[in-house]
Tab-separated table of C-alpha atoms and ligand atoms in Angstrom:
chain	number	residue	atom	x	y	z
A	753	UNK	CA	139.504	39.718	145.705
A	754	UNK	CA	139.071	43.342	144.909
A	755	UNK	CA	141.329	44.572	142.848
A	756	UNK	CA	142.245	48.207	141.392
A	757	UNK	CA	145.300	48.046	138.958
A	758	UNK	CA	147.326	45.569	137.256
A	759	UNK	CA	151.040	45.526	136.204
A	760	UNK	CA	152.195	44.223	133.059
A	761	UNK	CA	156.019	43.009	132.745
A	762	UNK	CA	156.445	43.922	128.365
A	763	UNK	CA	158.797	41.218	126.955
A	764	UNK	CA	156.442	37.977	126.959
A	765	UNK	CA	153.211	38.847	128.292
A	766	UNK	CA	152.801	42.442	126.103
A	767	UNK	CA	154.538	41.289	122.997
A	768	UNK	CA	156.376	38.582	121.397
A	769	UNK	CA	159.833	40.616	121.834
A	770	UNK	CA	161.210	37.090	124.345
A	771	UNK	CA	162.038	35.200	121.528
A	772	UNK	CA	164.417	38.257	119.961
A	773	UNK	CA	165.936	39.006	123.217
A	774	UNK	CA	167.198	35.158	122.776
A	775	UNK	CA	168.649	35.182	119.258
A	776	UNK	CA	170.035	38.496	120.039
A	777	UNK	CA	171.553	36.556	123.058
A	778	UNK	CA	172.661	33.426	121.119
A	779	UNK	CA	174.348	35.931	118.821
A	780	UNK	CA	176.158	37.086	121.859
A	781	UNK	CA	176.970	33.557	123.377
A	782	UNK	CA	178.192	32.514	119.479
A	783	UNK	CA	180.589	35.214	119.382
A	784	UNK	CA	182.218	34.189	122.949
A	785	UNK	CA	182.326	30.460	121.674
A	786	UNK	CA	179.543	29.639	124.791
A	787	UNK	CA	176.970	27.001	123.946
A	788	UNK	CA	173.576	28.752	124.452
A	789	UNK	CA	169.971	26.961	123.943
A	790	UNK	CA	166.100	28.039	124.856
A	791	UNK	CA	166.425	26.108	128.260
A	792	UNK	CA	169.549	28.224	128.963
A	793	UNK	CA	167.767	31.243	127.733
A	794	UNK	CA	164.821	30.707	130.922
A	795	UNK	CA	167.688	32.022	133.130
A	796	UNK	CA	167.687	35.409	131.407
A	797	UNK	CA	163.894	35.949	131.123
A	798	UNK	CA	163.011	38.965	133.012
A	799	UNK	CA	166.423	40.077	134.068
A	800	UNK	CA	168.236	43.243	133.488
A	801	UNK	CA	170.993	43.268	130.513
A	802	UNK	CA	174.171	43.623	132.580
A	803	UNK	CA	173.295	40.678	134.504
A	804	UNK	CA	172.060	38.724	131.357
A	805	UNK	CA	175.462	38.781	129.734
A	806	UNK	CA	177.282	37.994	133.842
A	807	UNK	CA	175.011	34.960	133.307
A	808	UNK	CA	176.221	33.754	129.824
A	809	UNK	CA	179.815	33.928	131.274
A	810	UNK	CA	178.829	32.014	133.982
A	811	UNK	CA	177.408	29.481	131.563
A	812	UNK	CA	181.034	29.393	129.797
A	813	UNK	CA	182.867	29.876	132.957
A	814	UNK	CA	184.339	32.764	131.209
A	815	UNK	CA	185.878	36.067	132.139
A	816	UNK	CA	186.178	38.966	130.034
A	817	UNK	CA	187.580	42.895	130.771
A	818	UNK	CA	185.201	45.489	131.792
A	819	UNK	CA	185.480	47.006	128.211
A	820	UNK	CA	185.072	44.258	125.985
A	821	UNK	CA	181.770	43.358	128.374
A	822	UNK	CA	180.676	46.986	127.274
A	823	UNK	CA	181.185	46.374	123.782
A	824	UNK	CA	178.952	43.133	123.737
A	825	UNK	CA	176.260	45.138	125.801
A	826	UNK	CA	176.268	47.457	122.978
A	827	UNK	CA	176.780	44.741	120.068
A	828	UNK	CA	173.744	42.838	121.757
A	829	UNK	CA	171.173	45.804	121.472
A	830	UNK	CA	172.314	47.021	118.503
A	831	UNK	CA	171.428	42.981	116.758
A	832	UNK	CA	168.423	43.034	118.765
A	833	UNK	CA	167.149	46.634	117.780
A	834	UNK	CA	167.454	45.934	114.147
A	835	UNK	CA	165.531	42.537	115.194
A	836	UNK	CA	162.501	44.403	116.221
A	837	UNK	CA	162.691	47.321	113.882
A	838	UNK	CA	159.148	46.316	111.752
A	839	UNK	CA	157.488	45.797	115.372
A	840	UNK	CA	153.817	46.720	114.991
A	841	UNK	CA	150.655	45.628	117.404
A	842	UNK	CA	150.272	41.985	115.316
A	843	UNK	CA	153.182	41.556	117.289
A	844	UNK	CA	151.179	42.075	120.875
A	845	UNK	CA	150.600	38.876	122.680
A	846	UNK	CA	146.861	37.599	122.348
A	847	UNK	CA	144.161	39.232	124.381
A	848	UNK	CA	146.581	41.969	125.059
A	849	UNK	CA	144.308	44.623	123.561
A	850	UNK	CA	140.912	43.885	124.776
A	851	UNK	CA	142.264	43.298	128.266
A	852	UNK	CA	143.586	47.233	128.478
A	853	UNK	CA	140.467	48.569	126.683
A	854	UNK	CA	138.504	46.488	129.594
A	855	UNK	CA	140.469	47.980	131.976
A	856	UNK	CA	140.366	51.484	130.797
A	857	UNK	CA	136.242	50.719	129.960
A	858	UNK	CA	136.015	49.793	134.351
A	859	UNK	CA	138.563	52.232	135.749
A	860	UNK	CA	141.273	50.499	136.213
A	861	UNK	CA	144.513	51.541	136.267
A	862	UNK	CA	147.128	49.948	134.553
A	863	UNK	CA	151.301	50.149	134.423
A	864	UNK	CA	154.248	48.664	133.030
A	865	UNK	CA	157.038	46.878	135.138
A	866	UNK	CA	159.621	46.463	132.840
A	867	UNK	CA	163.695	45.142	133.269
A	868	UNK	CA	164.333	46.628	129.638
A	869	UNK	CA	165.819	49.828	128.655
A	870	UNK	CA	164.028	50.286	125.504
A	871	UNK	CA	160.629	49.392	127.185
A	872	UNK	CA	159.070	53.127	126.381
A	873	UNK	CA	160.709	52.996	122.937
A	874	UNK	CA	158.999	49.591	122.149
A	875	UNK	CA	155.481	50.485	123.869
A	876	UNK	CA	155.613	53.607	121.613
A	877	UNK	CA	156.362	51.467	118.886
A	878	UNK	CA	152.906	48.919	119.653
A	879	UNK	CA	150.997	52.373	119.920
A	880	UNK	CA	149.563	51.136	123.704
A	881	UNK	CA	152.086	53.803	125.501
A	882	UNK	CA	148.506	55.560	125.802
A	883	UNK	CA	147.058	53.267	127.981
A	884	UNK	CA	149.714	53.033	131.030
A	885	UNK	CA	149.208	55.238	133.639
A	886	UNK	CA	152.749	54.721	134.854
A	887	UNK	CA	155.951	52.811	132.779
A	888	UNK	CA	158.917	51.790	134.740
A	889	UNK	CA	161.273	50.385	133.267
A	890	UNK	CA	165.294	49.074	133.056
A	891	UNK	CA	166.218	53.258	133.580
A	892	UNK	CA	164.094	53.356	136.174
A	893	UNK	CA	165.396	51.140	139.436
A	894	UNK	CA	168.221	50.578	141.351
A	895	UNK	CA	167.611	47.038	141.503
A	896	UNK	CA	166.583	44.645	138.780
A	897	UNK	CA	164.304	41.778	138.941
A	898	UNK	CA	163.999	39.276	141.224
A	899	UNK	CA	164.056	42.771	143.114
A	900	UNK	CA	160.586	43.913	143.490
A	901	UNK	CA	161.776	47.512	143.013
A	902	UNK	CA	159.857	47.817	139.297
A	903	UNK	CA	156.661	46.526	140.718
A	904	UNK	CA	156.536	48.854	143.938
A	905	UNK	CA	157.632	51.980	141.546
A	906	UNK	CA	154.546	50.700	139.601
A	907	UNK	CA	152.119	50.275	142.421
A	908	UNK	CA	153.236	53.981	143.823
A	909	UNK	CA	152.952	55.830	140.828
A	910	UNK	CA	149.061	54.488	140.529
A	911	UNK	CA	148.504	55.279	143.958
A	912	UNK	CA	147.873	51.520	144.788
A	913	UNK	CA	148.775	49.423	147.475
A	914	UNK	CA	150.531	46.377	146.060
A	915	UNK	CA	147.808	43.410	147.463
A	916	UNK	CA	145.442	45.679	145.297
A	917	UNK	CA	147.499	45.131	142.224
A	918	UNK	CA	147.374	42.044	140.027
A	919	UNK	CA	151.028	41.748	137.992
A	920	UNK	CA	151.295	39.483	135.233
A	921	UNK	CA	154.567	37.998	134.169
A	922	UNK	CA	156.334	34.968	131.804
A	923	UNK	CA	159.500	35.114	133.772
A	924	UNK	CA	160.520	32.941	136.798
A	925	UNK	CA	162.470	36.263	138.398
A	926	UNK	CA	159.733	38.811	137.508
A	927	UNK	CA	157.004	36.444	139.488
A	928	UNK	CA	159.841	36.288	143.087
A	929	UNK	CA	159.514	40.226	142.478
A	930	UNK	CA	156.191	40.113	142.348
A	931	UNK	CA	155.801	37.808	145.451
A	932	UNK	CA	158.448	39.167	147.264
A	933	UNK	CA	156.893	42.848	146.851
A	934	UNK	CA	153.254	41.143	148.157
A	935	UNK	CA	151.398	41.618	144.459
A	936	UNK	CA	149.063	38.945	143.405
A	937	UNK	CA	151.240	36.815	140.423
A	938	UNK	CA	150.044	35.996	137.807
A	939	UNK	CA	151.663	33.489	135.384
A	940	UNK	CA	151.427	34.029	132.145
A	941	UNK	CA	152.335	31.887	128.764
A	942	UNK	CA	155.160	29.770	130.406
A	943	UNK	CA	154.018	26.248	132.257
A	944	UNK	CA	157.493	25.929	134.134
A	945	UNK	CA	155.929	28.826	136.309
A	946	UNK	CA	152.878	27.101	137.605
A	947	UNK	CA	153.607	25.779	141.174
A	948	UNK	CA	155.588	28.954	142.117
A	949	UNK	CA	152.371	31.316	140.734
A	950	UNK	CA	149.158	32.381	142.831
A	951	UNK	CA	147.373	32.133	139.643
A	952	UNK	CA	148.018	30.409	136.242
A	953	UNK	CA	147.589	31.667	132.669
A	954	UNK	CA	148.327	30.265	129.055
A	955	UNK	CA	147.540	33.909	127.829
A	956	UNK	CA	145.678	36.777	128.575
A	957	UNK	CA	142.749	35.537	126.359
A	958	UNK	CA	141.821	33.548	129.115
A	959	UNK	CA	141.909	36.126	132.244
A	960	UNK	CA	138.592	37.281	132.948
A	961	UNK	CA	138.862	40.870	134.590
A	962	UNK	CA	134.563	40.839	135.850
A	963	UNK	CA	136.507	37.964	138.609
A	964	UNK	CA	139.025	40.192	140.075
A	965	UNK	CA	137.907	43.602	140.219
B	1075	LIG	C1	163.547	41.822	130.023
B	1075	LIG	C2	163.676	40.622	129.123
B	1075	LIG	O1	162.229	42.308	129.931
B	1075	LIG	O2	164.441	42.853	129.649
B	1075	LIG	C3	165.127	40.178	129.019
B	1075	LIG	O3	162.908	39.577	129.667
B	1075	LIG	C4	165.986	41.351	128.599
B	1075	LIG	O4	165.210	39.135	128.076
B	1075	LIG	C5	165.820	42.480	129.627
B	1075	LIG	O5	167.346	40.964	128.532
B	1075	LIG	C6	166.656	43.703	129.314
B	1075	LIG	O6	166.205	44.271	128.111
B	1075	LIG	P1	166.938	45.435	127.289
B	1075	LIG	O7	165.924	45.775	126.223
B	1075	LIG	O8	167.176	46.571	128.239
B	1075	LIG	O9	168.197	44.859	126.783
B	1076	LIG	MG1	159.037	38.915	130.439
């Protein structure tokens, strides 16, 4: 396999930003008296804000008006901003930084295929903004993840044809995107996502770039 680029989804595979994404979340589910755990938190990996707090509802077959679901959009970023406000790159995922200085080091191009808003704000942030030839993110598409919108953005903006273009991702709906938008998947740091995966990863420590490209 010859391959010339590789997208990155941020949340999980760049940095350790999942795990505030769920308090935030819980915060959220708390205040609308829904019952919200880690397994229930899977179903909002990877997915776009809007439709992460449509899915809590669900969970609490709950409905709410159009302004108070505003309101807890806001609330929800607000808690989670002030979450990640001491972010720094010890908070990258391991083998994050060698694997882009490889890249850069062999030619490769790489991009970010975010679902979040504050994506650029947080890759700023980690100081690797530098690194991306293209970021597309939350503000970006018209269609969130499972959508393979993100990835194709991605793929044009490096001048790449998608079956050229490794993307790595922790989230069961960023790796149907992937598929469905004919990148090579790669799964990365969750276990749940190996038999739906063309390739497996516990982190990016262990992806060796010399194989693919
Ligand atoms: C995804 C995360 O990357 O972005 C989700 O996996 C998150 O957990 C989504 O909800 C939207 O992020 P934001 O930063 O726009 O609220
Ligand atoms: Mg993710």
């Amino acid at each position: 396999m010859k391959i010339k680029a590789l997208i990155f989804d941020l949340d999980g595979v760049l940095v350790t930003t999942e795990h505030n994404h769920f308090v935030a979340w819980k915060n959220t589910a708390e205040v609308l008296g829904i019952s919200f755990d880690e397994e229930d938190n899977e179903q909002l990996k990877g997915i776009s804000r809007v439709d992460s707090l449509k899915k809590i509802l669900e969970m609490g077959s709950k409905t709410i008006s159009e302004e108070y679901f505003n309101e807890l959009l806001l609330k929800k970023n607000e808690f989670y901003l002030n979450s990640i406000q001491n972010l720094n790159q010890t908070n990258l995922l391991p083998g994050v930084l060698e694997l882009l200085k490889k890249a850069k080091d062999m030619g490769l191009k790489c991009a970010v295929g975010s679902s979040s808003k504050n994506a650029r704000f947080i890759l700023s942030k980690l100081e690797i903004d530098t690194y991306f030839t293209a970021i597309v993110d939350g503000n970006d598409v018209s269609y969130p993840k499972p959508h393979p919108e993100v990835f194709i953005k991605g793929a044009e903006l490096m001048g790449v044809e998608p079956s050229q273009c490794i993307v790595f991702e922790d989230a069961q709906s960023g790796i149907q995107a992937a598929i469905k938008g004919g990148f090579v998947a790669f799964g990365v740091g969750n276990a749940a996502l190996i038999d739906h995966v063309d390739y497996y990863l516990p982190n990016l420590i262990e992806f060796s770039l010399e194989e693919y490209a």
